XYZ file of C-alpha atoms in Angstrom:
730
model
C -14.922 266.124 15.767
C -17.273 264.913 18.929
C -17.189 262.792 21.117
C -17.979 259.222 20.142
C -17.410 259.826 16.546
C -15.192 257.825 14.275
C -14.261 260.252 11.681
C -14.483 264.503 11.064
C -17.529 265.862 10.327
C -15.912 266.910 7.040
C -14.701 263.742 5.717
C -17.789 262.195 6.506
C -19.558 264.543 4.065
C -16.701 264.223 1.561
C -17.091 260.312 1.695
C -19.747 258.674 -0.605
C -22.884 257.454 1.115
C -23.801 255.035 -1.598
C -22.803 251.254 -1.830
C -21.370 251.994 -5.865
C -19.879 254.984 -4.430
C -18.484 253.270 -1.623
C -16.949 250.271 -3.703
C -15.498 252.868 -6.205
C -13.733 254.545 -3.206
C -12.801 251.029 -2.057
C -11.070 250.173 -5.468
C -9.410 253.513 -5.175
C -7.277 252.656 -2.199
C -6.739 249.167 -2.753
C -4.760 249.982 -6.086
C -2.761 252.820 -4.445
C -2.122 250.835 -1.257
C -0.892 247.966 -4.083
C 1.044 250.775 -6.088
C 2.596 251.911 -2.852
C 3.421 248.989 -0.683
C 4.925 246.369 -3.830
C 6.972 249.282 -5.455
C 10.223 248.740 -5.800
C 11.548 252.066 -6.347
C 9.396 253.332 -3.220
C 9.526 250.853 -0.790
C 12.598 247.909 -0.674
C 10.684 245.502 1.917
C 11.689 242.383 0.677
C 15.274 241.524 -0.777
C 16.113 240.942 -4.238
C 14.682 237.588 -5.568
C 12.135 237.096 -2.248
C 8.891 235.504 -3.427
C 7.575 237.339 -0.932
C 6.685 240.205 -3.057
C 4.433 238.265 -6.355
C 2.598 236.574 -3.168
C 1.562 240.004 -1.700
C 1.038 241.781 -5.473
C -1.055 238.719 -6.361
C -3.402 238.392 -2.926
C -3.943 242.247 -3.135
C -5.142 241.850 -6.629
C -7.194 239.096 -5.536
C -8.460 241.512 -2.837
C -9.167 243.865 -5.307
C -11.260 241.842 -7.771
C -14.058 241.729 -5.405
C -14.893 245.275 -5.166
C -13.965 245.739 -8.705
C -16.085 242.934 -9.568
C -19.309 244.656 -7.438
C -18.395 248.050 -9.252
C -18.723 246.720 -12.484
C -22.230 244.498 -12.074
C -23.793 247.926 -10.392
C -23.108 250.564 -13.253
C -24.442 247.469 -15.423
C -27.952 247.772 -13.977
C -27.547 251.238 -13.642
C -27.065 251.293 -17.365
C -29.540 249.028 -18.112
C -32.435 250.183 -15.281
C -31.779 254.032 -15.745
C -30.354 255.434 -18.931
C -31.399 252.688 -21.531
C -35.027 252.390 -19.763
C -36.157 254.739 -22.382
C -36.328 253.395 -25.908
C -35.734 256.735 -27.431
C -32.453 256.735 -25.241
C -31.565 253.558 -26.787
C -32.289 254.120 -30.217
C -29.953 257.778 -29.643
C -27.046 255.519 -28.616
C -28.233 253.137 -31.326
C -27.586 255.495 -34.063
C -24.841 257.375 -31.991
C -22.888 254.219 -32.892
C -24.195 253.655 -35.939
C -22.725 256.984 -36.861
C -19.384 256.819 -34.759
C -17.894 253.620 -34.996
C -17.807 253.492 -39.115
C -16.096 257.153 -38.815
C -13.763 255.421 -36.832
C -12.906 252.501 -38.554
C -12.880 253.690 -41.959
C -10.287 256.033 -40.750
C -7.971 253.271 -38.919
C -8.867 251.190 -42.628
C -7.297 254.380 -44.240
C -4.432 253.919 -41.780
C -3.913 250.399 -41.833
C -3.731 250.504 -45.518
C -1.616 253.502 -46.275
C 0.861 251.493 -44.227
C 0.293 247.829 -45.822
C 0.872 249.178 -48.920
C 4.347 251.217 -48.213
C 5.558 248.326 -46.806
C 4.652 246.103 -49.454
C 5.866 248.724 -51.958
C 9.306 249.076 -49.947
C 9.645 245.180 -50.115
C 8.862 245.604 -53.796
C 11.425 248.208 -54.415
C 14.263 246.209 -52.511
C 14.070 243.040 -54.326
C 13.740 244.784 -57.677
C 17.111 246.806 -56.729
C 18.634 243.690 -55.648
C 17.573 242.280 -59.192
C 18.792 245.075 -60.864
C 22.023 244.903 -59.687
C 22.438 241.090 -60.463
C 21.003 242.020 -63.695
C 24.193 244.375 -64.230
C 26.722 241.519 -62.372
C 25.107 239.134 -64.907
C 25.576 241.705 -67.907
C 28.830 242.476 -67.239
C 29.900 238.651 -66.970
C 28.170 237.848 -70.488
C 29.838 240.571 -71.953
C 33.604 239.472 -70.668
C 32.465 235.895 -71.936
C 32.013 237.263 -75.465
C 35.503 239.060 -75.183
C 36.934 236.396 -73.896
C 35.724 233.524 -76.507
C 36.607 235.982 -79.425
C 40.143 236.074 -78.471
C 40.221 232.541 -78.122
C 38.853 232.230 -81.711
C 41.076 235.067 -83.305
C 44.430 233.404 -81.092
C 44.277 229.463 -81.436
C 46.252 228.423 -78.698
C 46.278 231.397 -76.743
C 47.410 230.776 -73.076
C 45.342 231.706 -69.677
C 47.675 234.351 -69.515
C 46.665 236.456 -71.793
C 42.959 235.725 -70.924
C 43.946 236.755 -66.820
C 45.145 240.061 -68.611
C 42.126 240.618 -70.443
C 40.013 240.156 -67.269
C 42.326 242.252 -65.146
C 41.651 245.123 -68.276
C 38.092 244.534 -68.017
C 37.693 244.424 -64.214
C 37.988 248.621 -63.913
C 34.320 248.472 -65.804
C 32.562 246.673 -63.142
C 34.358 248.234 -60.320
C 33.695 251.451 -61.221
C 30.154 250.509 -60.325
C 30.973 248.010 -57.279
C 34.556 248.696 -55.641
C 34.435 245.504 -53.422
C 33.469 243.360 -56.755
C 35.338 240.603 -57.666
C 36.057 237.988 -60.751
C 37.113 234.733 -61.105
C 38.337 233.162 -63.855
C 38.754 229.403 -64.454
C 40.978 228.059 -67.531
C 41.339 224.173 -68.484
C 43.058 222.559 -71.555
C 40.639 219.922 -72.531
C 43.504 217.966 -74.325
C 45.459 217.923 -71.440
C 43.358 218.439 -68.462
C 45.275 221.132 -66.966
C 43.184 223.580 -65.289
C 44.293 227.380 -63.282
C 42.641 229.632 -62.023
C 42.846 233.378 -61.034
C 40.942 236.097 -58.873
C 40.753 239.735 -59.688
C 40.182 242.338 -57.053
C 40.893 245.764 -57.740
C 42.329 245.311 -61.632
C 45.112 243.215 -59.797
C 44.435 238.880 -60.206
C 46.722 236.085 -58.393
C 46.551 232.728 -58.601
C 43.802 230.922 -56.634
C 44.049 227.610 -54.970
C 42.480 224.584 -55.735
C 39.359 225.965 -57.326
C 36.501 224.051 -58.607
C 33.173 225.034 -59.791
C 30.146 223.647 -57.487
C 28.707 220.259 -58.319
C 25.311 221.559 -59.099
C 27.010 223.809 -61.981
C 28.420 221.270 -63.402
C 25.920 220.650 -65.648
C 25.087 223.687 -66.137
C 28.269 224.228 -67.438
C 28.640 221.142 -69.927
C 25.432 222.594 -71.159
C 26.787 226.195 -71.695
C 24.432 227.946 -69.684
C 24.754 230.684 -67.038
C 23.136 231.337 -63.943
C 22.820 234.431 -61.331
C 21.574 235.131 -58.273
C 21.711 235.551 -54.732
C 24.109 233.352 -52.669
C 25.256 231.894 -49.382
C 28.586 231.289 -49.214
C 30.958 229.659 -46.212
C 29.775 228.918 -42.813
C 30.500 225.098 -43.670
C 32.759 222.890 -42.248
C 35.850 224.411 -43.000
C 35.024 226.777 -40.578
C 34.501 230.128 -42.679
C 31.731 232.790 -41.873
C 29.003 232.714 -44.539
C 28.796 235.489 -46.574
C 25.872 236.907 -48.880
C 26.711 237.585 -52.398
C 25.396 238.939 -55.524
C 27.320 236.380 -57.886
C 27.159 235.509 -61.535
C 28.387 232.555 -63.237
C 29.449 232.306 -67.020
C 30.963 229.167 -68.875
C 31.739 229.159 -71.990
C 29.678 230.182 -74.647
C 30.838 227.199 -77.337
C 33.683 224.567 -76.626
C 37.030 225.144 -77.465
C 40.832 223.881 -76.798
C 40.984 226.008 -74.138
C 37.354 226.361 -71.824
C 36.922 228.542 -69.472
C 34.242 229.978 -66.673
C 33.555 233.670 -65.063
C 32.627 234.155 -61.628
C 31.411 238.030 -61.237
C 31.126 237.910 -57.371
C 29.713 241.332 -55.545
C 29.371 241.623 -51.817
C 26.012 242.449 -50.355
C 27.934 245.009 -48.110
C 27.450 248.754 -47.275
C 27.750 250.051 -50.862
C 24.858 247.894 -51.397
C 22.795 248.788 -48.278
C 22.967 252.667 -49.221
C 21.810 251.341 -52.935
C 18.897 249.900 -50.951
C 18.244 253.233 -48.716
C 18.381 255.605 -51.531
C 15.416 253.532 -53.413
C 13.469 252.964 -50.678
C 14.395 255.995 -48.515
C 14.572 253.877 -45.071
C 17.516 252.881 -43.506
C 18.190 249.000 -43.698
C 20.884 246.864 -42.598
C 21.828 243.296 -42.385
C 21.977 240.920 -39.765
C 23.318 237.238 -39.423
C 20.571 234.369 -38.884
C 17.640 236.234 -36.862
C 15.649 233.312 -36.411
C 12.952 235.045 -37.301
C 11.343 233.940 -40.249
C 9.013 235.535 -42.902
C 8.198 239.058 -44.207
C 7.287 241.661 -42.038
C 8.069 240.368 -38.492
C 8.348 242.978 -36.549
C 10.505 243.284 -32.959
C 12.557 245.935 -31.022
C 15.844 246.729 -31.648
C 17.088 245.552 -28.503
C 16.220 242.039 -30.200
C 18.746 242.469 -32.288
C 22.239 241.704 -30.718
C 24.733 244.047 -32.442
C 27.728 241.884 -33.268
C 25.601 240.068 -35.557
C 24.806 243.120 -37.853
C 26.969 242.207 -40.641
C 25.856 245.837 -42.919
C 23.761 249.046 -42.987
C 22.952 251.977 -44.152
C 22.310 254.355 -40.957
C 24.764 257.032 -40.051
C 27.059 256.771 -37.423
C 27.352 258.310 -34.047
C 30.850 259.643 -32.855
C 34.166 260.505 -33.956
C 34.291 257.030 -35.843
C 31.520 257.734 -38.158
C 32.695 257.637 -42.005
C 32.094 259.859 -44.832
C 29.782 258.171 -46.582
C 27.940 256.933 -43.160
C 27.745 253.512 -44.475
C 29.416 250.479 -42.580
C 29.959 246.549 -44.017
C 32.942 246.573 -46.777
C 35.418 244.991 -45.717
C 37.664 246.126 -42.862
C 34.848 248.441 -41.475
C 34.169 248.333 -37.777
C 30.398 248.246 -36.273
C 29.378 251.225 -34.812
C 29.707 251.784 -30.911
C 26.208 252.090 -30.289
C 23.190 250.673 -31.707
C 21.082 253.548 -34.315
C 18.531 255.861 -33.439
C 15.216 253.871 -34.845
C 13.633 251.775 -32.078
C 11.684 249.453 -34.004
C 12.425 247.533 -36.851
C 10.397 244.969 -39.855
C 12.461 241.884 -41.523
C 12.365 240.693 -44.830
C 13.887 236.900 -45.474
C 16.029 236.964 -48.826
C 16.614 233.594 -49.487
C 19.368 233.021 -51.192
C 21.028 230.040 -52.677
C 23.714 228.021 -51.074
C 26.942 228.186 -53.215
C 27.948 224.587 -51.976
C 24.842 222.562 -52.814
C 22.601 225.036 -54.745
C 19.773 224.517 -52.352
C 17.526 227.605 -51.612
C 18.316 228.648 -48.146
C 15.383 228.753 -45.453
C 14.900 232.615 -43.678
C 16.179 230.344 -40.187
C 19.122 229.891 -41.807
C 20.116 232.737 -44.152
C 20.956 236.300 -43.459
C 18.080 238.674 -42.422
C 17.527 242.540 -43.966
C 15.880 244.473 -41.615
C 14.455 247.642 -42.854
C 13.582 250.852 -40.321
C 9.926 251.283 -39.115
C 9.472 254.470 -39.468
C 5.549 256.217 -39.689
C 6.527 259.590 -39.113
C 8.749 259.165 -42.436
C 6.159 258.025 -44.199
C 3.617 261.352 -42.657
C 6.824 263.655 -44.000
C 7.064 262.383 -46.999
C 3.316 262.567 -47.799
C 3.100 266.588 -46.540
C 6.109 267.298 -48.016
C 5.612 266.212 -51.550
C 5.926 268.805 -54.203
C 3.028 267.172 -56.262
C -0.198 269.420 -56.518
C -1.869 265.841 -56.954
C -0.847 264.639 -53.313
C -2.588 268.209 -51.647
C -5.699 267.417 -54.321
C -6.077 264.349 -52.876
C -5.803 265.452 -49.038
C -8.866 268.245 -50.531
C -10.967 265.351 -51.444
C -10.333 263.151 -48.278
C -11.329 266.531 -46.453
C -14.399 267.103 -48.142
C -15.260 262.859 -48.158
C -14.952 263.328 -44.577
C -16.990 266.449 -44.280
C -20.031 264.972 -46.095
C -19.779 261.477 -44.407
C -20.248 263.595 -40.784
C -23.167 265.353 -42.495
C -24.597 262.226 -43.554
C -24.235 260.372 -40.584
C -26.252 263.241 -38.377
C -29.253 263.156 -41.321
C -29.206 259.416 -40.774
C -29.442 259.748 -37.191
C -32.065 261.792 -37.217
C -33.913 260.630 -40.240
C -34.090 256.908 -38.400
C -35.312 258.419 -35.403
C -38.318 259.934 -37.533
C -38.547 256.366 -39.206
C -38.450 253.778 -36.291
C -42.128 253.138 -36.438
C -42.434 252.368 -39.752
C -38.844 250.223 -39.531
C -40.160 248.384 -37.115
C -43.437 247.606 -38.563
C -41.880 246.619 -41.544
C -39.372 244.041 -39.577
C -42.320 243.036 -37.424
C -43.884 242.127 -40.732
C -41.178 240.445 -41.692
C -40.640 238.480 -38.693
C -44.277 237.408 -39.109
C -43.762 236.245 -42.250
C -40.475 234.427 -41.638
C -42.264 232.494 -38.867
C -45.255 231.524 -40.974
C -42.959 230.237 -43.929
C -40.613 228.325 -41.531
C -43.739 226.565 -39.919
C -44.466 225.087 -43.625
C -46.835 228.042 -45.301
C -45.254 228.803 -48.441
C -48.183 230.311 -49.503
C -48.211 233.553 -47.116
C -47.181 236.509 -48.672
C -46.791 240.116 -47.143
C -48.994 243.344 -48.309
C -46.702 245.804 -49.612
C -48.077 249.492 -48.050
C -44.818 251.920 -49.528
C -42.604 252.386 -52.575
C -39.856 252.664 -50.978
C -36.896 250.314 -49.963
C -39.337 248.593 -46.929
C -41.875 248.247 -49.547
C -39.079 246.539 -51.934
C -38.086 244.352 -49.092
C -41.773 243.223 -48.676
C -41.890 242.573 -52.244
C -38.517 240.605 -52.311
C -39.627 238.737 -49.659
C -42.724 237.808 -51.233
C -40.665 236.769 -54.465
C -38.636 234.941 -52.140
C -41.370 232.632 -50.880
C -42.522 232.278 -54.544
C -39.139 231.106 -55.108
C -38.816 228.754 -52.814
C -42.429 227.412 -53.295
C -41.033 226.809 -56.819
C -37.424 225.438 -55.739
C -39.448 222.705 -53.500
C -41.538 221.705 -56.557
C -38.450 221.233 -58.687
C -36.894 219.525 -55.795
C -39.458 216.938 -55.672
C -39.277 216.754 -59.113
C -35.866 216.326 -59.906
C -35.491 213.753 -56.758
C -38.072 211.667 -58.644
C -35.899 212.026 -61.782
C -33.084 210.694 -59.910
C -34.805 208.191 -58.709
C -35.996 206.770 -62.144
C -32.373 207.306 -63.493
C -31.081 204.926 -60.684
C -33.715 202.172 -61.521
C -32.784 202.972 -64.983
C -28.887 202.624 -63.653
C -29.811 199.114 -61.949
C -31.384 197.923 -64.900
C -28.936 198.862 -67.307
C -26.510 197.353 -65.289
C -28.363 194.219 -65.084
C -27.832 194.270 -69.089
C -24.079 194.127 -68.969
C -22.457 190.629 -68.357
C -22.488 190.150 -64.619
C -18.970 187.914 -65.141
C -16.705 186.623 -67.840
C -17.625 183.115 -69.236
C -15.546 179.888 -69.567
C -14.566 178.979 -72.689
C -11.836 176.075 -73.075
C -8.366 177.983 -74.119
C -9.676 181.823 -73.881
C -9.509 183.921 -71.045
C -12.061 186.946 -71.793
C -12.797 189.762 -69.245
C -14.470 193.564 -69.733
C -16.249 196.539 -67.570
C -17.920 199.604 -68.829
C -16.922 203.024 -66.810
C -20.488 205.255 -67.510
C -19.300 209.066 -67.800
C -23.049 209.681 -66.089
C -25.346 207.577 -63.881
C -26.080 205.619 -67.442
C -24.317 204.820 -70.143
C -24.271 205.183 -74.108
C -21.722 202.241 -74.342
C -22.724 198.624 -74.544
C -20.676 195.219 -74.566
C -22.108 191.889 -74.513
C -20.558 188.173 -74.435
C -22.976 185.570 -76.258
C -22.643 182.092 -75.027
C -23.256 179.750 -78.444
C -21.991 176.189 -76.836
C -19.185 175.024 -74.887
C -16.497 176.353 -77.316
C -18.464 179.013 -79.511
C -18.502 182.825 -78.061
C -19.998 185.861 -79.243
C -18.400 189.154 -78.299
C -19.750 192.542 -78.825
C -18.824 195.833 -78.015
C -20.714 199.197 -79.112
C -20.822 202.905 -78.615
C -24.349 205.107 -79.109
C -24.617 208.511 -80.706
C -25.086 210.528 -77.670
C -25.184 210.191 -74.012
C -27.788 210.247 -71.133
C -31.347 208.401 -70.939
C -31.543 208.597 -74.543
C -28.292 206.421 -75.375
C -29.061 204.016 -72.598
C -32.490 203.562 -73.934
C -31.226 202.993 -77.766
C -27.941 200.936 -75.894
C -30.869 198.455 -74.735
C -32.546 198.417 -78.176
C -29.380 197.292 -79.212
C -28.385 194.903 -77.023
C -31.795 193.517 -77.759
C -32.097 193.230 -81.096
C -28.405 191.410 -81.014
C -29.796 188.606 -78.900
C -32.846 188.417 -80.835
C -30.784 187.994 -83.813
C -28.085 186.062 -82.704
C -30.043 183.671 -80.550
C -32.421 182.843 -83.680
C -29.205 182.111 -85.874
C -27.926 180.122 -83.213
C -31.443 177.954 -82.530
C -31.883 177.485 -86.316
C -27.784 176.331 -86.591
C -28.567 174.069 -83.983
C -31.925 172.172 -85.495
C -30.042 171.654 -88.813
C -26.676 170.603 -87.557
C -24.891 173.389 -89.243
C -23.105 176.101 -87.678
C -22.286 178.326 -90.530
C -25.474 180.799 -90.073
C -24.545 181.635 -86.656
C -20.597 182.447 -88.211
C -22.238 184.976 -90.592
C -21.368 188.152 -88.413
C -22.010 190.250 -91.197
C -25.431 188.994 -92.031
C -26.075 189.148 -88.287
C -24.478 193.243 -88.217
C -26.908 193.946 -91.334
C -29.749 192.478 -89.986
C -29.054 194.749 -86.943
C -28.728 198.173 -88.794
C -32.067 197.522 -90.790
C -33.947 196.632 -87.751
C -32.305 199.935 -85.885
C -33.235 201.858 -88.803
C -36.484 200.877 -88.404
C -37.427 201.921 -84.533
C -34.810 204.721 -84.067
C -35.127 208.590 -85.582
C -32.828 210.239 -87.411
C -29.273 210.977 -86.567
C -29.235 208.120 -84.172
C -26.903 205.448 -84.587
C -24.144 203.409 -83.193
C -21.009 202.390 -83.963
C -20.547 198.388 -83.546
C -18.550 195.338 -83.418
C -19.411 191.955 -83.761
C -17.121 188.783 -83.583
C -17.753 185.208 -83.493
C -15.025 182.643 -81.790
C -14.654 179.516 -82.489
C -12.867 177.637 -80.402
C -12.477 174.290 -82.037
C -11.010 175.730 -85.151
C -9.030 178.458 -83.144
C -10.710 181.643 -85.362
C -12.073 184.625 -84.854
C -14.988 185.793 -87.334
C -15.722 189.865 -86.882
C -17.201 192.482 -88.806
C -16.571 196.191 -87.744
C -19.350 198.602 -88.117
C -17.946 201.950 -87.785
C -16.318 200.882 -84.381
C -12.791 201.791 -83.332
C -10.589 199.272 -84.694
C -10.074 196.410 -82.158
C -6.469 195.463 -82.029
C -4.634 191.877 -82.366
C -1.407 191.431 -80.896
C 0.031 188.288 -82.460
C 3.461 187.348 -82.154
C 5.600 190.390 -81.893
C 3.269 192.376 -84.378
C -0.327 194.117 -83.896
C -2.776 194.907 -86.964
C -6.440 196.255 -86.263
C -9.188 194.774 -87.093
C -11.173 197.214 -89.482
C -12.963 194.881 -91.913
C -16.870 195.756 -91.928
C -18.605 199.050 -92.902
C -20.326 202.115 -91.775
C -22.274 202.926 -88.375
C -25.978 201.074 -87.903
C -28.934 203.035 -87.729
C -28.242 205.338 -90.618
C -28.226 203.465 -93.890
C -30.896 200.605 -93.858
C -29.509 198.593 -97.021
C -25.502 199.454 -95.978
C -23.447 196.225 -96.841
C -21.184 194.902 -94.527
C -18.231 192.121 -94.949
C -16.325 189.942 -92.558
C -12.849 188.801 -91.901
C -11.658 185.404 -90.113
C -8.924 186.003 -88.501
C -6.671 182.771 -87.203
C -5.665 182.557 -83.440
C -2.902 181.356 -82.053
C -2.209 180.702 -77.886
C -0.653 183.805 -76.526
C -2.604 186.024 -79.006
C -4.516 189.048 -77.483
C -7.540 190.616 -78.345
C -8.112 194.257 -77.287
C -11.547 196.433 -77.951
C -12.606 199.285 -76.429
C -14.911 202.870 -77.115
C -13.817 206.264 -78.349
C -13.824 207.019 -74.090
C -10.523 205.630 -73.694
C -8.265 206.762 -76.538
C -9.792 209.705 -76.115
C -9.421 210.235 -72.701
C -7.688 213.669 -71.777
C -5.190 215.146 -69.351
C -5.145 218.279 -67.990
C -3.511 219.588 -70.712
C -5.995 218.240 -73.416
C -3.402 215.682 -75.080
C -5.388 212.525 -75.298
C -4.511 208.809 -74.370
C -4.527 207.639 -77.675
C -3.965 204.248 -79.713
C -0.204 204.057 -79.876
C 0.056 204.814 -76.212
C -2.707 201.879 -75.589
C -0.864 199.779 -77.932
C 2.600 200.573 -76.100
C 1.111 199.671 -72.913
C -0.589 196.288 -73.662
C 2.807 195.259 -75.974
C 4.515 196.158 -72.269
C 2.542 193.789 -70.200
C 0.771 191.244 -72.764
C 2.328 188.638 -70.778
C -0.640 189.181 -67.580
C -4.078 187.619 -67.557
C -7.028 189.236 -68.991
C -8.307 190.687 -65.669
C -4.785 191.796 -64.589
C -4.189 193.446 -67.938
C -7.596 195.275 -67.602
C -6.836 196.603 -64.684
C -3.114 197.770 -65.590
C -5.054 199.782 -68.432
C -7.855 201.494 -66.644
C -5.158 202.431 -63.876
C -3.217 204.050 -66.363
C -6.100 205.638 -68.261
C -6.967 206.792 -65.208
C -3.222 208.339 -63.805
C -3.631 209.932 -67.167
C -6.445 211.931 -66.527
C -5.477 212.952 -63.319
C -8.679 213.889 -61.372
C -9.747 215.500 -64.417
C -13.961 215.213 -65.091
C -14.493 212.045 -67.429
C -16.246 212.967 -70.432
C -17.259 209.875 -72.146
C -17.702 206.429 -70.900
C -14.824 203.841 -71.299
C -15.732 200.177 -72.012
C -12.653 197.727 -72.889
C -12.864 193.835 -73.350
C -9.575 191.546 -73.418
C -9.834 188.411 -74.673
C -6.813 186.103 -74.554
C -5.719 182.841 -76.258
C -4.381 180.367 -73.695
């Protein structure tokens, strides 16, 4: 080191001379200083809990961020302007990513999929085993019930003591499978109401105190049904610790003088844990409410308080370990140290509360924890004796090798075909811009018969389809405008408001299934106290039905108004009351200017306010309903539909109306309105609805009927037009 030099020459040669190197050196030095100066293990400058250590770390991190940012910016510029300046290098880098990233992703997908399938299968096995044990317990309860029921039939007047001894005798079968099982027997003399209860454990029964069947099972018991499942008992105001149990409740099969019920209970203890481990191949443990909700929540074992563990299948360490390696049975103590597994995942069990029959949420009930052991999965696959597993591994290895070769070949071919690809993409880009500017007639010249040529041909077809779609859209918009005009015209054909007639309330509406309707209703004022009422249903739907409906409306108005004017001129109203003649003329005229297979159901009535009568003719229409007093009759007199048989004959009937009478006319769209199950609303349901609300006004009754029909349909598609007329005599 010479005079005037700050550092030795050998150190100066070792130091970086570029700005990037100096930034990298500054980052490394600051990182080391931060790690040494504020490490609790090396330097303990500040007392425990002092805020100066945190402030110093934050300050150094801020200082460290400045050179780190400079270094990252320099590296970005170096890669962009240096390594990636040549297109060839960019393409090579792109194809490397294209070839390498899919391999990594596929391997990751295979790994994650295998883990997910494994744990989903574990979840399935656990609940399948719980279901198997529950079914076994329930089967024993059913078998024991059959035996006790047969004893009651064979020995009338049998005492509860005899049933208790029988239960003690049969208990050995359930205890052979589940050593900690118990059986509760409750007997009650129906004649006296005396009840006695016993509980049998280890084939020894003893009287039980004031035992009562839970209230939520009372109806089940009365109906002679049974129940089984996973329950949580205790933990209420009594202070008893909650217990998870497999329980079967079996009441008597049929009534007898000595009623009884059985409860077979198996605790969810170490024995059940062992069975789950045998089926799953991994250890499990049962804890109290863990606060973790949902399946698959993974957390370290340190998050589990060991005193909350209720049962486990882990092999215990130390001299207190039992021979079975399980704990959780009555009298067992928890192990002095946690098991060997560092991670667990939770399975909520959703038991039923034995006190009120409600399903418990995961936060309220005990939780089953399953060992997370990826090595166990790999060992199971590697140690499998199945030849199919080895063949699967071999096939996978071949697939991976072929995939790698294909990736390498794709990189080479991609580099060679770069120009053809870029030219094709450029043509597509130009074509897309022209189409975007509205030149739908532009077409790309197809120069090759490969996929790029097919892509160009597809682009040409796409532009052709777009042209066609534009034309179709214009045509569809034109048709929609015409249909909207037709709908507005048709709305003018319907009455805009109900006419005012003395002593008569009348109201009606039509709900089309499409934009235009094939149904028809009308009110024709024929003087101060007379009114013509018409309702019809045209065959078919859409524009054709709407046109025929307009023709029917014009024909009816022409005939009715002509007869009315003639009757006024001669001073005789008998002609306009000839509703059968009016319907016959409408039939002949409709037949004359309509094609084959076009017809309409039609109902026309003439209300005479002075006489209080209704003369009507029904041409094949749904019979309107006349509610008089407490009864209801259908107005069916008339003939066949109009528009098919020109010489068809029609008859009419005159009905005397009294105050309070109702006449309800409707089309089949109302009675045939179906719900989600396909069941129709029906005429019977309409009659019941009107009879229950016949005191309402005509408008209110109309709204009530429509609300009921819409509620019956419950959001389903309306398939037919709905028309309704309400006439009420006041």
